[in-house]
Structure formats: C-alpha cells, structure tokens
C-alpha cells in the first residue's frame, strides 16, 4: 500500500477512482491513470529487484515525458532520490556537484539517461559533440554508475545497463517515507560551493496541491489539460488528476502551438520570453482558459499582448522559488493596474507566512518549503534574496533583487522597483536598469536599456522616455544614459535578464 503524502500514492488514488482518465498525452498517444499507476508500481518493484535501495541517489537526465514521469515517480516510490542533471553546468561544476551529493547524501550508484545520450557519452568523440551542443554531463559517463536507459539498446551502452521498459517487478515495494529526500535540484553556486535544493515527496505534493487549488483544479481536474515541458508543473497537475500534455524538447513555438490546438489544452505554462515567442509564432487557441507565467520577471507588455490574444482567459503570474513553489499567484489585470507601484506578487497562498528582514528582504515559511540545501541542515525559513514590501491585506510587492541594488550617493536604487513602470510606458517592450562602471571616476553610471516594441522610431522613443521618466519614477533613480537594444541578453532555462552580459554590452556603447 502506497502511503499518503507521496506522488505515487496520489497517482494510485486517481487510478482507483478513474482508471480510464487520461494522465498524459505525448507523441505516442494517451496514457491513462490506471496504466501510469501500474507502470510506476512495476518499475519501482523492478528497480528494487535490480538492487536500488532506500537512500540511493540516481543522476537523472531524461527529458520530460512519459518515461521521465514513470521512472522519476518509481525512483521516489522505491525510496531513492532523483538528482536532476544540468547539461549546461559545465564539466568542472558538474564534478563539484557530484562530489557534494556523494559527501552529503549518498554517492550516486545509478544514472538515468536516454539511450542516444548515454551512447554518445560513452565515447570521446560523442562527448566532444555534446560539448559543442552545450551538453556537458561527464558525471553520467562514470562507468561505476549502473545505467538505466530509456529508448532502444544502442552500441556503446554498458553491458550491465538496464532498459527502463524491461523493469517490471511484481513484488510489493516497502512504503517510501514521504519526508525523506526525494528530489535534488541544483540552482546556483560555484565549483567551490555548489548549491542544491532538497525536496521530499511531501513538500512536492503540498506545493502541487497549493498550485492546483489556486487554479480551481480540484473540482475541475477531469476537464483540465496542461501543455508544458516543465516536469514540476506536470507533477502538480497529475497530483490533481488532470491531464499533462507533454511539450517535446527542445520547445519550438510552431510545434508548441500545433500541439496546443490538436490536444485542446486548457492550461499552459511558460517563461515570459517563451510566451512572447509563442505570440510571435501565431494565434493562441480559444480552448486556453488559463495561461501561467513564471520563473522570471514578467514585463507588462507581455501581459498586455496575452490579454489581447485571449480576452476571456485567466492570465496568472506565479511567484515562487525552487525552494518553495508556489508562493503567490496574481492575475495579470491586477499586476498591470499596480505596475507603477512595483512588481505585485500577490497574497501569500494558504499556509505561507511572510515577513521582512532588517534590510527589507522577503523571508518566507510554509508547509511546502524544501527540506534544506544539501549539506546545510534543515531550512526553517527561506531567504528569497528579494527586497519587498508587504502591503494591504498582506499582499507582497517586489522591489528588486538585493544583489542588483545600485548605490547612488546615499540613495539605494533597486532596479526591480522601477523596471515594471518603465516597461509599461508606450513603445517599450522591456526595460532593464544596470550599473556600468565609469573608468574615469571609479563610480557607476546608471544605465537604462530598453527593448522597443516597434511602434515608434527609436529616436522618438528616446525623446519620449527622457520626457516621461521624471513623471514616472523617483528623480534619484533617473538613468544617466538610455540605450535602445534589439534584445535583452538572457541566462539559464528561466531566461531571466542577464545583467552581467548586458552591463558588458553597454560598457562600450
């Protein structure tokens, strides 16, 4: 019997109630909850028979889809932890992260990868090719790890590798402790000090339930289909009994739109940059009743474009962190109405408590807060790194990242406080403020970079900004220079603005 508080237990509950309901749909067609629950249980039993034990760790490099869902859930159900591999980390950081897992949790004895990836990693020319493609995963090539592969057996795979499709045990698996480490996600850090967030199945499930409740899913899950490539979003919808429409990686806007229409998706999730590309690619289908944005600051023009494209849909912005997802959910219309006052995150979700530190940093507690950072002990309160204020009825308004603060004389300038108001001005698609060192004075110039939306000539836009900014933001925050740029550099999977690269580009402008 699968215990309460686990993802596999929730899937099993849905399978008992509605075995023929569709759990996920991908290029291979639909998979029902009954079949998903059966495959998870059989795979977990097969893993135990193959030697996987409670407390083991599995380096995981399988793209989101049915194989990733089945294997990830089965690893957790068997009492082991999934360690998400990051192909963009680079070999040095990848090695440092693997050492941290070995020192603080358990030395990885298993790896999971698609067969084509594992076959390339097994040979030096293949690793060189992957490096050129930005896929550096040397830890997965360690011959000491027992490989679990999805897809066909290919030349070059280790002789003792196991095909996930062949893992089909029938012996019952001892119940997994819902409070033990189940998922490890690296978020940032250096080779000297990598940083990894550790979640239990209970914290993942509680966060998923909060997100589902904020979207009204518990009473309408059987009619909800979310189209996304994000496994964390997928787990939330699966836990609610909805359907996950898998968006294949790499995400291509044209294919994403076709799948939205063909599968009649009711929900989708994306970063602001990804949804802007989707809007550029074509019309969004009328079946979409909810669009979720998150993982990066949302420029007001993106919200306005979505509202014009889907006038009847709910457009919601999810504020969260890897350590605690979600924290708050706010609708686009409320966010746009308050853009001049800062970046509205909204009311904390039930169970989330918020307070401000002495420096204005937002500090949070909640039932879905991660266990902690690997090697750092329990995490009692999340230091978000966001400066905020808590307004009427407890609404959170974000002012900016503490690390992005600029000092101008005695004035502390937080870019995030002013960027939404600037981006809301006519002609501006996106606005980012950075400090650029002045070699002559050893001081910083405050530089505003704007990406025009194409509705007015750049010279006219610059004149309008110089005229409007004194009426829009504090005089102490007025930029020394304003530059129009064709694109804002971005970083990582979340596609947040890359302020370091932008600073370098503007230094000689």
JSON list of N, CA, C and O in Angstrom, two decimals, residues 70-103:
[
{"chain": "A", "resi": 70, "resn": "UNK", "atom": "N", "xyz": [7.29, 8.16, -15.42]},
{"chain": "A", "resi": 70, "resn": "UNK", "atom": "CA", "xyz": [7.24, 6.81, -14.84]},
{"chain": "A", "resi": 70, "resn": "UNK", "atom": "C", "xyz": [8.50, 6.54, -14.03]},
{"chain": "A", "resi": 70, "resn": "UNK", "atom": "O", "xyz": [8.43, 6.09, -12.87]},
{"chain": "A", "resi": 71, "resn": "UNK", "atom": "N", "xyz": [9.67, 6.81, -14.61]},
{"chain": "A", "resi": 71, "resn": "UNK", "atom": "CA", "xyz": [10.91, 6.48, -13.92]},
{"chain": "A", "resi": 71, "resn": "UNK", "atom": "C", "xyz": [11.12, 7.37, -12.70]},
{"chain": "A", "resi": 71, "resn": "UNK", "atom": "O", "xyz": [11.52, 6.89, -11.62]},
{"chain": "A", "resi": 72, "resn": "UNK", "atom": "N", "xyz": [10.87, 8.68, -12.82]},
{"chain": "A", "resi": 72, "resn": "UNK", "atom": "CA", "xyz": [11.05, 9.57, -11.68]},
{"chain": "A", "resi": 72, "resn": "UNK", "atom": "C", "xyz": [10.15, 9.20, -10.52]},
{"chain": "A", "resi": 72, "resn": "UNK", "atom": "O", "xyz": [10.59, 9.13, -9.36]},
{"chain": "A", "resi": 73, "resn": "UNK", "atom": "N", "xyz": [8.88, 8.92, -10.80]},
{"chain": "A", "resi": 73, "resn": "UNK", "atom": "CA", "xyz": [7.95, 8.53, -9.75]},
{"chain": "A", "resi": 73, "resn": "UNK", "atom": "C", "xyz": [8.34, 7.19, -9.14]},
{"chain": "A", "resi": 73, "resn": "UNK", "atom": "O", "xyz": [8.22, 6.98, -7.93]},
{"chain": "A", "resi": 74, "resn": "UNK", "atom": "N", "xyz": [8.83, 6.26, -9.99]},
{"chain": "A", "resi": 74, "resn": "UNK", "atom": "CA", "xyz": [9.21, 4.94, -9.49]},
{"chain": "A", "resi": 74, "resn": "UNK", "atom": "C", "xyz": [10.45, 5.01, -8.60]},
{"chain": "A", "resi": 74, "resn": "UNK", "atom": "O", "xyz": [10.53, 4.32, -7.57]},
{"chain": "A", "resi": 75, "resn": "UNK", "atom": "N", "xyz": [11.42, 5.84, -8.97]},
{"chain": "A", "resi": 75, "resn": "UNK", "atom": "CA", "xyz": [12.63, 6.01, -8.13]},
{"chain": "A", "resi": 75, "resn": "UNK", "atom": "C", "xyz": [12.23, 6.51, -6.75]},
{"chain": "A", "resi": 75, "resn": "UNK", "atom": "O", "xyz": [12.69, 6.00, -5.72]},
{"chain": "A", "resi": 76, "resn": "UNK", "atom": "N", "xyz": [11.33, 7.52, -6.71]},
{"chain": "A", "resi": 76, "resn": "UNK", "atom": "CA", "xyz": [10.88, 8.04, -5.42]},
{"chain": "A", "resi": 76, "resn": "UNK", "atom": "C", "xyz": [10.08, 7.01, -4.65]},
{"chain": "A", "resi": 76, "resn": "UNK", "atom": "O", "xyz": [10.23, 6.88, -3.43]},
{"chain": "A", "resi": 77, "resn": "UNK", "atom": "N", "xyz": [9.22, 6.27, -5.36]},
{"chain": "A", "resi": 77, "resn": "UNK", "atom": "CA", "xyz": [8.41, 5.25, -4.70]},
{"chain": "A", "resi": 77, "resn": "UNK", "atom": "C", "xyz": [9.28, 4.15, -4.09]},
{"chain": "A", "resi": 77, "resn": "UNK", "atom": "O", "xyz": [8.92, 3.54, -3.08]},
{"chain": "A", "resi": 78, "resn": "UNK", "atom": "N", "xyz": [10.46, 3.92, -4.69]},
{"chain": "A", "resi": 78, "resn": "UNK", "atom": "CA", "xyz": [11.38, 2.91, -4.18]},
{"chain": "A", "resi": 78, "resn": "UNK", "atom": "C", "xyz": [12.24, 3.44, -3.04]},
{"chain": "A", "resi": 78, "resn": "UNK", "atom": "O", "xyz": [13.08, 2.70, -2.51]},
{"chain": "A", "resi": 79, "resn": "UNK", "atom": "N", "xyz": [12.05, 4.71, -2.65]},
{"chain": "A", "resi": 79, "resn": "UNK", "atom": "CA", "xyz": [12.77, 5.27, -1.52]},
{"chain": "A", "resi": 79, "resn": "UNK", "atom": "C", "xyz": [14.08, 5.93, -1.87]},
{"chain": "A", "resi": 79, "resn": "UNK", "atom": "O", "xyz": [14.84, 6.33, -0.98]},
{"chain": "A", "resi": 80, "resn": "UNK", "atom": "N", "xyz": [14.38, 6.08, -3.18]},
{"chain": "A", "resi": 80, "resn": "UNK", "atom": "CA", "xyz": [15.62, 6.73, -3.61]},
{"chain": "A", "resi": 80, "resn": "UNK", "atom": "C", "xyz": [15.34, 8.18, -3.98]},
{"chain": "A", "resi": 80, "resn": "UNK", "atom": "O", "xyz": [14.19, 8.64, -3.98]},
{"chain": "A", "resi": 81, "resn": "UNK", "atom": "N", "xyz": [16.42, 8.91, -4.28]},
{"chain": "A", "resi": 81, "resn": "UNK", "atom": "CA", "xyz": [16.29, 10.33, -4.61]},
{"chain": "A", "resi": 81, "resn": "UNK", "atom": "C", "xyz": [16.73, 10.58, -6.04]},
{"chain": "A", "resi": 81, "resn": "UNK", "atom": "O", "xyz": [17.74, 10.03, -6.51]},
{"chain": "A", "resi": 82, "resn": "UNK", "atom": "N", "xyz": [15.96, 11.41, -6.74]},
{"chain": "A", "resi": 82, "resn": "UNK", "atom": "CA", "xyz": [16.29, 11.84, -8.10]},
{"chain": "A", "resi": 82, "resn": "UNK", "atom": "C", "xyz": [17.18, 13.08, -7.99]},
{"chain": "A", "resi": 82, "resn": "UNK", "atom": "O", "xyz": [16.80, 14.07, -7.36]},
{"chain": "A", "resi": 83, "resn": "UNK", "atom": "N", "xyz": [18.36, 13.02, -8.60]},
{"chain": "A", "resi": 83, "resn": "UNK", "atom": "CA", "xyz": [19.27, 14.17, -8.66]},
{"chain": "A", "resi": 83, "resn": "UNK", "atom": "C", "xyz": [19.25, 14.68, -10.10]},
{"chain": "A", "resi": 83, "resn": "UNK", "atom": "O", "xyz": [19.74, 14.00, -11.01]},
{"chain": "A", "resi": 84, "resn": "UNK", "atom": "N", "xyz": [18.66, 15.84, -10.31]},
{"chain": "A", "resi": 84, "resn": "UNK", "atom": "CA", "xyz": [18.48, 16.34, -11.67]},
{"chain": "A", "resi": 84, "resn": "UNK", "atom": "C", "xyz": [19.81, 16.82, -12.23]},
{"chain": "A", "resi": 84, "resn": "UNK", "atom": "O", "xyz": [20.47, 17.69, -11.66]},
{"chain": "A", "resi": 85, "resn": "UNK", "atom": "N", "xyz": [20.21, 16.24, -13.36]},
{"chain": "A", "resi": 85, "resn": "UNK", "atom": "CA", "xyz": [21.44, 16.64, -14.03]},
{"chain": "A", "resi": 85, "resn": "UNK", "atom": "C", "xyz": [21.20, 17.92, -14.82]},
{"chain": "A", "resi": 85, "resn": "UNK", "atom": "O", "xyz": [20.14, 18.10, -15.42]},
{"chain": "A", "resi": 86, "resn": "UNK", "atom": "N", "xyz": [22.19, 18.80, -14.82]},
{"chain": "A", "resi": 86, "resn": "UNK", "atom": "CA", "xyz": [22.08, 20.07, -15.54]},
{"chain": "A", "resi": 86, "resn": "UNK", "atom": "C", "xyz": [23.10, 20.08, -16.67]},
{"chain": "A", "resi": 86, "resn": "UNK", "atom": "O", "xyz": [24.30, 20.24, -16.43]},
{"chain": "A", "resi": 87, "resn": "UNK", "atom": "N", "xyz": [22.65, 19.91, -17.93]},
{"chain": "A", "resi": 87, "resn": "UNK", "atom": "CA", "xyz": [23.61, 19.81, -19.03]},
{"chain": "A", "resi": 87, "resn": "UNK", "atom": "C", "xyz": [24.37, 21.10, -19.32]},
{"chain": "A", "resi": 87, "resn": "UNK", "atom": "O", "xyz": [25.38, 21.07, -20.00]},
{"chain": "A", "resi": 88, "resn": "UNK", "atom": "N", "xyz": [23.89, 22.23, -18.77]},
{"chain": "A", "resi": 88, "resn": "UNK", "atom": "CA", "xyz": [24.57, 23.49, -19.04]},
{"chain": "A", "resi": 88, "resn": "UNK", "atom": "C", "xyz": [25.55, 23.91, -17.96]},
{"chain": "A", "resi": 88, "resn": "UNK", "atom": "O", "xyz": [26.11, 25.00, -18.00]},
{"chain": "A", "resi": 89, "resn": "UNK", "atom": "N", "xyz": [25.80, 23.03, -16.98]},
{"chain": "A", "resi": 89, "resn": "UNK", "atom": "CA", "xyz": [26.65, 23.43, -15.84]},
{"chain": "A", "resi": 89, "resn": "UNK", "atom": "C", "xyz": [28.12, 23.50, -16.20]},
{"chain": "A", "resi": 89, "resn": "UNK", "atom": "O", "xyz": [28.88, 24.26, -15.62]},
{"chain": "A", "resi": 90, "resn": "UNK", "atom": "N", "xyz": [28.57, 22.70, -17.16]},
{"chain": "A", "resi": 90, "resn": "UNK", "atom": "CA", "xyz": [29.99, 22.61, -17.47]},
{"chain": "A", "resi": 90, "resn": "UNK", "atom": "C", "xyz": [30.65, 21.50, -16.66]},
{"chain": "A", "resi": 90, "resn": "UNK", "atom": "O", "xyz": [30.16, 21.12, -15.60]},
{"chain": "A", "resi": 91, "resn": "UNK", "atom": "N", "xyz": [31.77, 20.97, -17.17]},
{"chain": "A", "resi": 91, "resn": "UNK", "atom": "CA", "xyz": [32.38, 19.80, -16.54]},
{"chain": "A", "resi": 91, "resn": "UNK", "atom": "C", "xyz": [32.88, 20.04, -15.12]},
{"chain": "A", "resi": 91, "resn": "UNK", "atom": "O", "xyz": [32.75, 19.17, -14.26]},
{"chain": "A", "resi": 92, "resn": "UNK", "atom": "N", "xyz": [33.46, 21.22, -14.84]},
{"chain": "A", "resi": 92, "resn": "UNK", "atom": "CA", "xyz": [34.00, 21.47, -13.51]},
{"chain": "A", "resi": 92, "resn": "UNK", "atom": "C", "xyz": [32.89, 21.56, -12.47]},
{"chain": "A", "resi": 92, "resn": "UNK", "atom": "O", "xyz": [32.96, 20.95, -11.40]},
{"chain": "A", "resi": 93, "resn": "UNK", "atom": "N", "xyz": [31.84, 22.33, -12.78]},
{"chain": "A", "resi": 93, "resn": "UNK", "atom": "CA", "xyz": [30.74, 22.47, -11.83]},
{"chain": "A", "resi": 93, "resn": "UNK", "atom": "C", "xyz": [29.98, 21.16, -11.71]},
{"chain": "A", "resi": 93, "resn": "UNK", "atom": "O", "xyz": [29.53, 20.79, -10.61]},
{"chain": "A", "resi": 94, "resn": "UNK", "atom": "N", "xyz": [29.86, 20.42, -12.81]},
{"chain": "A", "resi": 94, "resn": "UNK", "atom": "CA", "xyz": [29.19, 19.12, -12.76]},
{"chain": "A", "resi": 94, "resn": "UNK", "atom": "C", "xyz": [29.92, 18.18, -11.80]},
{"chain": "A", "resi": 94, "resn": "UNK", "atom": "O", "xyz": [29.30, 17.50, -10.99]},
{"chain": "A", "resi": 95, "resn": "UNK", "atom": "N", "xyz": [31.26, 18.17, -11.87]},
{"chain": "A", "resi": 95, "resn": "UNK", "atom": "CA", "xyz": [32.04, 17.30, -10.99]},
{"chain": "A", "resi": 95, "resn": "UNK", "atom": "C", "xyz": [31.90, 17.75, -9.53]},
{"chain": "A", "resi": 95, "resn": "UNK", "atom": "O", "xyz": [31.79, 16.92, -8.62]},
{"chain": "A", "resi": 96, "resn": "UNK", "atom": "N", "xyz": [31.91, 19.07, -9.30]},
{"chain": "A", "resi": 96, "resn": "UNK", "atom": "CA", "xyz": [31.77, 19.58, -7.93]},
{"chain": "A", "resi": 96, "resn": "UNK", "atom": "C", "xyz": [30.41, 19.22, -7.35]},
{"chain": "A", "resi": 96, "resn": "UNK", "atom": "O", "xyz": [30.30, 18.87, -6.17]},
{"chain": "A", "resi": 97, "resn": "UNK", "atom": "N", "xyz": [29.38, 19.29, -8.17]},
{"chain": "A", "resi": 97, "resn": "UNK", "atom": "CA", "xyz": [28.04, 18.95, -7.69]},
{"chain": "A", "resi": 97, "resn": "UNK", "atom": "C", "xyz": [27.95, 17.46, -7.35]},
{"chain": "A", "resi": 97, "resn": "UNK", "atom": "O", "xyz": [27.33, 17.08, -6.35]},
{"chain": "A", "resi": 98, "resn": "UNK", "atom": "N", "xyz": [28.56, 16.62, -8.16]},
{"chain": "A", "resi": 98, "resn": "UNK", "atom": "CA", "xyz": [28.54, 15.19, -7.89]},
{"chain": "A", "resi": 98, "resn": "UNK", "atom": "C", "xyz": [29.25, 14.88, -6.58]},
{"chain": "A", "resi": 98, "resn": "UNK", "atom": "O", "xyz": [28.80, 14.04, -5.79]},
{"chain": "A", "resi": 99, "resn": "UNK", "atom": "N", "xyz": [30.36, 15.57, -6.32]},
{"chain": "A", "resi": 99, "resn": "UNK", "atom": "CA", "xyz": [31.09, 15.36, -5.05]},
{"chain": "A", "resi": 99, "resn": "UNK", "atom": "C", "xyz": [30.22, 15.77, -3.88]},
{"chain": "A", "resi": 99, "resn": "UNK", "atom": "O", "xyz": [30.22, 15.11, -2.83]},
{"chain": "A", "resi": 100, "resn": "UNK", "atom": "N", "xyz": [29.48, 16.87, -4.02]},
{"chain": "A", "resi": 100, "resn": "UNK", "atom": "CA", "xyz": [28.62, 17.32, -2.93]},
{"chain": "A", "resi": 100, "resn": "UNK", "atom": "C", "xyz": [27.54, 16.28, -2.63]},
{"chain": "A", "resi": 100, "resn": "UNK", "atom": "O", "xyz": [27.28, 15.98, -1.45]},
{"chain": "A", "resi": 101, "resn": "UNK", "atom": "N", "xyz": [26.92, 15.73, -3.66]},
{"chain": "A", "resi": 101, "resn": "UNK", "atom": "CA", "xyz": [25.90, 14.70, -3.45]},
{"chain": "A", "resi": 101, "resn": "UNK", "atom": "C", "xyz": [26.50, 13.50, -2.73]},
{"chain": "A", "resi": 101, "resn": "UNK", "atom": "O", "xyz": [25.93, 12.95, -1.78]},
{"chain": "A", "resi": 102, "resn": "UNK", "atom": "N", "xyz": [27.70, 13.10, -3.16]},
{"chain": "A", "resi": 102, "resn": "UNK", "atom": "CA", "xyz": [28.36, 11.94, -2.54]},
{"chain": "A", "resi": 102, "resn": "UNK", "atom": "C", "xyz": [28.69, 12.20, -1.08]},
{"chain": "A", "resi": 102, "resn": "UNK", "atom": "O", "xyz": [28.52, 11.32, -0.22]},
{"chain": "A", "resi": 103, "resn": "UNK", "atom": "N", "xyz": [29.15, 13.42, -0.78]},
{"chain": "A", "resi": 103, "resn": "UNK", "atom": "CA", "xyz": [29.56, 13.74, 0.59]},
{"chain": "A", "resi": 103, "resn": "UNK", "atom": "C", "xyz": [28.38, 13.91, 1.53]},
{"chain": "A", "resi": 103, "resn": "UNK", "atom": "O", "xyz": [28.46, 13.53, 2.71]}
]
